[in-house]
Coordinates of C-alpha atoms in Angstrom, one line a residue:
X22 CA 119.5 110.9 142.0
X23 CA 117.0 108.5 143.5
X24 CA 115.2 107.4 140.2
X25 CA 116.7 104.8 138.0
X26 CA 115.9 102.4 135.3
X27 CA 117.0 99.3 137.3
X28 CA 118.0 98.4 140.9
X29 CA 119.9 95.2 141.1
X30 CA 119.6 93.5 144.3
X31 CA 122.7 91.4 145.2
X32 CA 126.2 92.0 144.2
X33 CA 127.5 88.4 143.4
X34 CA 128.5 87.1 140.1
X35 CA 124.9 87.3 138.8
X36 CA 123.9 90.7 140.1
X37 CA 127.2 92.4 139.1
X38 CA 127.0 91.0 135.7
X39 CA 123.5 92.2 135.3
X40 CA 124.4 95.6 136.5
X41 CA 127.4 95.8 134.2
X42 CA 125.4 94.9 131.0
X43 CA 122.6 97.3 131.7
X44 CA 125.1 100.1 132.6
X45 CA 127.0 99.4 129.3
X46 CA 123.8 99.6 127.5
X47 CA 123.1 103.1 128.7
X48 CA 120.6 102.5 131.5
X49 CA 120.8 103.9 134.9
X50 CA 121.5 101.3 137.4
X51 CA 122.0 100.8 141.0
X52 CA 123.8 97.7 142.5
X53 CA 122.7 97.4 146.0
X54 CA 124.7 94.7 147.9
X55 CA 125.6 93.8 151.7
X56 CA 129.1 94.3 152.7
X57 CA 131.7 91.8 153.3
X58 CA 129.9 88.5 152.5
X59 CA 131.8 85.7 150.8
X60 CA 129.8 82.8 149.5
X61 CA 131.3 79.3 150.2
X62 CA 132.5 78.2 146.7
X63 CA 135.0 75.8 145.3
X64 CA 135.7 78.5 142.8
X65 CA 135.8 76.6 139.5
X66 CA 135.1 78.2 136.3
X67 CA 135.2 76.8 132.8
X68 CA 137.1 78.4 129.7
X69 CA 133.7 79.3 128.3
X70 CA 133.2 81.6 131.3
X71 CA 136.6 83.3 130.8
X72 CA 135.9 83.8 126.9
X73 CA 132.1 84.8 127.3
X74 CA 132.7 87.3 130.3
X75 CA 136.2 88.7 129.1
X76 CA 137.9 87.4 132.4
X77 CA 141.5 88.5 132.7
X78 CA 144.2 86.1 133.5
X79 CA 144.9 87.9 136.9
X80 CA 141.7 86.8 138.4
X81 CA 142.8 83.0 138.0
X82 CA 144.4 81.9 141.3
X83 CA 145.2 78.3 139.7
X84 CA 144.8 76.3 136.6
X85 CA 143.5 72.9 137.1
X86 CA 144.8 70.2 134.8
X87 CA 143.4 66.9 136.5
X88 CA 140.2 66.0 138.2
X89 CA 140.4 63.2 140.9
X90 CA 137.3 61.2 141.7
X91 CA 137.4 59.3 145.0
X92 CA 134.9 56.7 146.0
X93 CA 133.6 55.3 149.3
X94 CA 136.2 52.6 149.2
X95 CA 139.0 55.3 148.5
X96 CA 139.5 54.1 144.9
X97 CA 140.8 57.0 142.8
X98 CA 140.2 57.8 139.2
X99 CA 142.3 60.6 137.8
X100 CA 140.8 62.3 134.7
X101 CA 143.1 64.4 132.7
X102 CA 141.7 67.9 131.4
X103 CA 143.0 67.7 127.6
X104 CA 143.5 70.8 125.5
X105 CA 142.8 73.3 128.3
X106 CA 142.4 73.8 132.0
X107 CA 139.7 74.5 134.6
X108 CA 140.1 78.0 136.1
X109 CA 139.9 78.7 139.8
X110 CA 139.1 82.0 141.3
X111 CA 138.8 83.0 144.9
X112 CA 135.5 84.6 145.5
X113 CA 136.5 87.1 148.1
X114 CA 138.5 88.7 145.3
X115 CA 136.6 87.6 142.1
X116 CA 133.1 89.0 143.4
X117 CA 134.6 92.4 144.1
X118 CA 136.5 92.6 141.0
X119 CA 133.0 92.1 139.1
X120 CA 131.3 94.8 141.3
X121 CA 134.2 97.1 140.4
X122 CA 133.8 96.4 136.8
X123 CA 130.2 97.2 136.9
X124 CA 130.8 100.4 138.6
X125 CA 133.3 101.4 135.9
X126 CA 130.7 100.7 133.5
X127 CA 128.3 103.4 135.1
X128 CA 126.5 101.5 137.8
X129 CA 125.9 103.1 141.0
X130 CA 127.1 101.0 144.1
X131 CA 125.1 101.2 147.3
X132 CA 126.1 99.1 150.3
X133 CA 122.9 98.2 152.4
X134 CA 120.5 95.3 153.2
X135 CA 117.3 94.8 151.0
X136 CA 114.1 95.2 153.2
X137 CA 111.2 95.3 150.9
X138 CA 109.7 96.7 147.5
X139 CA 106.9 99.1 147.8
X140 CA 104.6 100.7 145.1
X141 CA 102.7 103.8 144.7
X142 CA 101.7 106.3 142.0
X143 CA 105.3 107.4 141.9
X144 CA 106.6 104.0 140.8
X145 CA 108.3 101.0 142.3
X146 CA 110.5 101.5 145.4
X147 CA 113.2 99.4 146.9
X148 CA 113.8 99.8 150.6
X149 CA 117.0 99.1 152.2
X150 CA 118.9 99.7 155.4
X151 CA 121.9 101.7 154.6
X152 CA 125.2 100.5 155.7
X153 CA 126.8 103.8 156.6
X154 CA 123.9 105.5 158.4
X155 CA 121.9 102.5 159.7
X156 CA 118.7 104.3 158.5
X157 CA 116.1 103.1 156.2
X158 CA 116.3 104.6 152.7
X159 CA 114.6 103.8 149.2
X160 CA 115.4 103.8 145.5
X161 CA 112.7 104.4 142.9
X162 CA 113.1 102.6 139.8
X163 CA 111.2 100.9 136.9
X164 CA 112.4 97.4 137.4
X165 CA 114.0 95.1 140.0
X166 CA 116.3 92.4 139.4
X167 CA 116.7 90.0 142.5
X168 CA 120.1 88.3 142.5
X169 CA 120.1 88.0 146.3
X170 CA 120.9 84.3 146.5
X171 CA 119.3 81.0 147.1
X172 CA 117.0 82.1 150.0
X173 CA 116.3 85.3 148.1
X174 CA 114.1 87.9 149.9
X175 CA 113.1 89.5 146.6
X176 CA 111.9 85.9 145.3
X177 CA 110.0 85.0 148.3
X178 CA 108.0 88.3 148.5
X179 CA 107.6 88.9 144.6
X180 CA 107.8 85.6 142.6
X181 CA 105.4 82.6 142.9
X182 CA 107.3 79.6 144.1
X183 CA 110.1 81.9 145.3
X184 CA 110.0 80.6 148.8
X185 CA 110.2 76.8 147.9
X186 CA 113.4 76.4 146.1
X187 CA 115.2 73.2 147.2
X188 CA 118.7 73.4 148.4
X189 CA 121.8 71.7 149.9
X190 CA 123.8 73.6 152.6
X191 CA 127.4 74.1 151.6
X192 CA 130.3 74.7 153.9
X193 CA 134.0 75.1 153.2
X194 CA 137.2 76.2 155.0
X195 CA 139.7 78.1 153.2
X196 CA 143.2 76.8 154.4
X197 CA 146.9 77.6 153.6
X198 CA 147.8 75.3 150.8
X199 CA 150.4 72.7 151.9
X200 CA 153.4 71.3 150.0
X201 CA 152.7 69.1 147.0
X202 CA 152.1 65.5 148.0
X203 CA 150.5 62.5 146.3
X204 CA 147.4 63.4 148.8
X205 CA 147.4 67.2 147.5
X206 CA 148.4 68.5 144.2
X207 CA 148.0 72.3 143.4
X208 CA 147.0 71.3 139.7
X209 CA 144.4 68.8 140.7
X210 CA 140.8 69.0 142.1
X211 CA 139.6 66.2 144.4
X212 CA 135.9 65.3 144.4
X213 CA 135.1 63.0 147.2
X214 CA 132.0 60.7 146.9
X215 CA 131.6 59.1 150.3
X216 CA 128.6 58.9 152.6
X217 CA 130.6 59.5 155.6
X218 CA 131.4 62.8 154.3
X219 CA 128.2 63.6 152.7
X220 CA 125.2 61.2 152.3
X221 CA 123.6 62.9 149.4
X222 CA 126.3 65.2 147.8
X223 CA 130.0 65.2 147.8
X224 CA 133.0 66.7 149.3
X225 CA 135.9 68.6 147.7
X226 CA 139.5 69.8 147.9
X227 CA 140.1 72.5 145.4
X228 CA 143.4 74.3 145.1
X229 CA 143.5 78.2 145.1
X230 CA 147.1 79.1 144.7
X231 CA 148.5 79.8 148.1
X232 CA 145.3 78.7 149.7
X233 CA 142.8 75.8 149.0
X234 CA 139.0 75.1 149.5
X235 CA 138.0 72.1 151.4
X236 CA 134.3 71.5 151.9
X237 CA 131.1 69.6 151.4
X238 CA 127.3 69.9 150.9
X239 CA 124.2 68.2 152.0
X240 CA 120.6 68.3 152.2
X241 CA 120.4 66.2 155.4
X242 CA 119.7 68.7 158.1
X243 CA 121.0 66.0 160.8
X244 CA 124.8 66.3 159.3
X245 CA 127.1 68.5 161.3
X246 CA 128.8 70.1 158.4
X247 CA 131.9 71.3 160.5
X248 CA 132.6 67.8 161.7
X249 CA 132.3 66.4 158.3
X250 CA 134.7 69.0 157.0
X251 CA 137.0 68.1 159.8
X252 CA 136.8 64.3 158.7
X253 CA 137.5 65.3 155.2
X254 CA 140.5 67.4 156.1
X255 CA 141.8 64.5 158.1
X256 CA 141.3 62.0 155.3
X257 CA 143.0 64.4 153.0
X258 CA 146.0 65.0 155.2
X259 CA 145.2 68.5 155.6
X260 CA 144.4 68.7 159.5
X261 CA 147.6 70.7 160.3
X262 CA 147.1 73.4 157.7
X263 CA 146.2 76.9 159.0
X264 CA 142.5 77.8 158.5
X265 CA 142.0 81.2 156.8
X266 CA 138.1 81.5 157.1
X267 CA 135.1 79.4 157.3
X268 CA 131.8 79.8 155.3
X269 CA 128.5 78.3 154.8
X270 CA 125.5 79.0 152.5
X271 CA 122.5 77.2 150.7
X272 CA 123.1 76.1 147.2
X273 CA 119.8 75.7 145.0
X274 CA 119.1 72.5 143.4
X275 CA 116.5 73.2 140.7
X276 CA 115.7 76.4 138.7
X277 CA 112.4 77.9 139.6
X278 CA 109.4 77.4 137.2
X279 CA 109.0 81.3 137.0
X280 CA 111.6 83.9 137.3
X281 CA 109.4 87.2 137.1
X282 CA 106.3 88.5 138.8
X283 CA 104.8 89.7 135.5
X284 CA 105.2 93.4 136.7
X285 CA 108.4 94.7 137.6
X286 CA 110.6 92.1 139.0
X287 CA 112.8 89.5 137.4
X288 CA 115.2 86.9 139.1
X289 CA 118.8 86.0 138.4
X290 CA 121.4 83.4 139.4
X291 CA 120.9 81.5 142.9
X292 CA 117.7 83.5 143.2
X293 CA 116.3 81.8 140.4
X294 CA 117.8 78.3 141.3
X295 CA 120.3 78.3 138.5
X296 CA 123.0 75.8 139.9
X297 CA 123.9 72.7 137.9
X298 CA 122.6 69.5 139.5
X299 CA 125.2 66.9 140.4
X300 CA 128.3 69.2 140.2
X301 CA 126.8 72.2 142.1
X302 CA 128.5 74.4 139.6
X303 CA 127.2 77.8 139.9
X304 CA 129.6 80.8 139.0
X305 CA 129.3 80.3 135.2
X306 CA 125.4 79.9 135.4
X307 CA 124.9 82.8 137.7
X308 CA 126.8 85.1 135.3
X309 CA 124.6 83.7 132.3
X310 CA 121.6 84.2 134.6
X311 CA 122.6 87.9 135.3
X312 CA 123.1 88.5 131.5
X313 CA 119.8 87.0 130.3
X314 CA 118.1 89.0 133.2
X315 CA 119.7 92.1 131.9
X316 CA 118.6 91.2 128.4
X317 CA 114.9 90.8 129.6
X318 CA 115.0 94.0 131.5
X319 CA 116.4 96.0 128.5
X320 CA 113.7 94.6 126.2
X321 CA 111.0 95.4 128.8
X322 CA 112.2 99.0 129.2
X323 CA 112.5 99.3 125.4
X324 CA 109.1 98.0 124.7
X325 CA 107.0 98.9 127.7
X326 CA 105.9 95.1 127.8
X327 CA 106.2 93.3 131.0
X328 CA 106.0 90.0 129.2
X329 CA 109.3 90.6 128.0
X330 CA 110.6 89.8 131.6
X331 CA 109.9 86.2 130.7
X332 CA 112.8 86.3 128.0
X333 CA 115.3 85.7 130.9
X334 CA 114.2 82.1 131.6
X335 CA 113.2 81.4 128.1
X336 CA 116.8 82.4 127.0
X337 CA 118.5 80.5 129.8
X338 CA 116.4 77.4 129.3
X339 CA 116.9 77.3 125.4
X340 CA 120.6 76.7 125.9
X341 CA 121.1 75.0 129.3
X342 CA 117.9 72.9 130.0
X343 CA 119.4 69.7 128.4
X344 CA 122.5 69.8 130.5
X345 CA 120.6 70.5 133.8
X346 CA 118.1 67.5 133.0
X347 CA 121.0 65.1 132.3
X348 CA 122.8 66.3 135.5
X349 CA 119.8 66.1 137.5
X350 CA 119.2 62.4 136.3
X351 CA 122.8 61.6 137.1
X352 CA 122.5 63.0 140.8
X353 CA 119.2 61.1 141.3
X354 CA 120.6 57.8 140.1
X355 CA 124.1 57.8 141.7
X356 CA 124.0 59.9 144.9
X357 CA 121.6 57.8 146.7
X358 CA 124.0 55.4 148.5
X359 CA 127.7 54.5 148.8
X360 CA 127.1 51.5 146.5
X361 CA 125.9 53.8 143.8
X362 CA 128.6 56.3 144.4
X363 CA 131.1 53.3 144.0
X364 CA 129.6 52.4 140.5
X365 CA 129.6 56.0 139.4
X366 CA 133.4 56.3 140.2
X367 CA 133.9 53.2 138.4
X368 CA 132.1 54.5 135.4
X369 CA 134.5 57.3 135.2
X370 CA 137.3 55.0 134.4
X371 CA 135.9 54.9 130.9
X372 CA 137.7 57.2 128.5
X373 CA 134.6 58.1 126.6
X374 CA 133.0 59.1 129.8
X375 CA 135.9 61.3 130.6
X376 CA 136.3 63.1 127.4
X377 CA 132.3 63.7 126.8
X378 CA 132.1 64.9 130.6
X379 CA 134.8 67.4 130.2
X380 CA 134.1 68.5 126.7
X381 CA 130.3 69.3 127.9
X382 CA 132.0 71.1 131.0
X383 CA 134.3 73.0 129.1
X384 CA 131.9 74.2 126.5
X385 CA 128.6 74.3 128.5
X386 CA 126.6 72.2 126.1
X387 CA 125.8 68.5 125.5
X388 CA 128.4 67.0 122.8
X389 CA 126.3 65.5 119.9
X390 CA 129.6 63.9 118.1
X391 CA 130.7 60.4 118.4
X392 CA 127.2 58.5 118.7
X393 CA 128.8 55.2 119.2
X394 CA 130.8 56.7 122.3
X395 CA 127.1 57.9 123.5
X396 CA 125.7 54.3 122.9
X397 CA 128.6 52.7 124.7
X398 CA 128.4 55.0 127.8
X399 CA 124.6 54.5 127.9
X400 CA 125.0 50.8 128.0
X401 CA 127.6 50.8 130.7
X402 CA 125.4 53.3 132.7
X403 CA 122.6 50.9 132.6
X404 CA 124.8 48.0 133.5
X405 CA 126.2 49.8 136.6
X406 CA 122.7 51.0 137.8
X407 CA 121.3 47.4 137.4
X408 CA 124.3 46.0 139.1
X409 CA 125.3 43.8 136.2
X410 CA 128.8 44.5 136.6
X411 CA 131.1 44.8 139.5
X412 CA 132.0 48.4 140.5
X413 CA 135.6 47.3 140.9
X414 CA 135.8 46.6 137.2
X415 CA 137.4 49.2 135.1

C-alpha cells in the first residue's frame, strides 16, 4: 500500500500522538521517522499530560516532589509540589513507547529521512530516503503533518514563516545518578539561573531514576554548551558521575503565526514552535499540538475544505495563548541579566507565587481564583523589576 490519508513526518511525541489519534479514528496513516534520534530534554511532564494522554505509570522514571531555584549568588529557594508530583520520563524510551502505541492503533511505521513533497495529478507525494535500502521512495497521501522538529524541513519548504522560528540551543548530558546528598536529591529538580551557565536561559539538574539529565540552553551562539555543562556539573557536585550520552538540539521560542500551507500540510509540535517560553517545557505542548493537528486533518478529510487545517492553531491558541503570553513576558523581564535573575529567585520565595505557579503548571491554565493573591504578586513583581526592594529580601 502506497496511498494513505495522512503521512506524519517525525516520530517524536507530537508526530506519534497525531498518528495514533488519526489511526484510532479509522484513517490510513504512515508515521515516517528517522532512526535512533533522541532529543535533549529534561523530561518533565505534568499530571495533566498523564491524564489527557493515558500514560501508564511504568513510563515514569521519577516523581518529583520539590523544585529548587538557584540564583546567580547561589541562593536556593525550595518550592514544594503540593497535592501531587511532576513526572519524569526518559525520552529514549518514552518516544519509542508512543511510536509503538501509534503502530498498535493501526499506523504504519516507516524508518527514513524526509526529503521533499511533490505534487502532480496523482496527488501529494512525500519523498524520503529509506533507512533499510538507502534508496529514495515516496508515499502518496491526501495530507501531510509536519512534526519534524524546531528546524522542520517540512515547515521551511511548505509554510510561510517556517524558516524563521527563533530558538535556543539546548544541550544535556545523561549521567549515572549519584547517591543522595544535599546537592543532589532524586525527588528534586534543580533549576539554575546563572549567567555563567546561560546568559539568557537556565541550567538544570533533573533526576531520571537511575540516571539524571544535566544541561542548559542559550540563544547566544558564542557560548560553548559543553563547557557550560561541565561547569554546571562541577558546581552541582556531579563531575565524577559516569556520562551515559550527550545530546543537543534547538528548542523553539515562539509559535509560528501560521501552521498550514492552505493546501495539504499542517504543522505540529516543535515544527509549529509550541514550546513554553521561560520554562522551555515542550512534551505536553508537543502532544497537544499533535492532537489538534490530527483533529484539523480529520476535519479537512471529512469536509474536503482546506480551511479546516487552520483549526490546529485555533484550537491550541484558544486554550494556551494566555499561558504563553505570561511566560513570554516573564522571560523577557527576568532573563536579561544576573541582577534580574537574582530578583526572580527572590520573588519565588513568596508562597502565593509558588502555589499559583505550580497550580498553573499542573493544570496547564492560568489560575483565576484568589484575586488578592494575584494583586499581591503583581505589586511584588513591579517592585522587583523597578528595583524598589532588595533581591535578598524574602
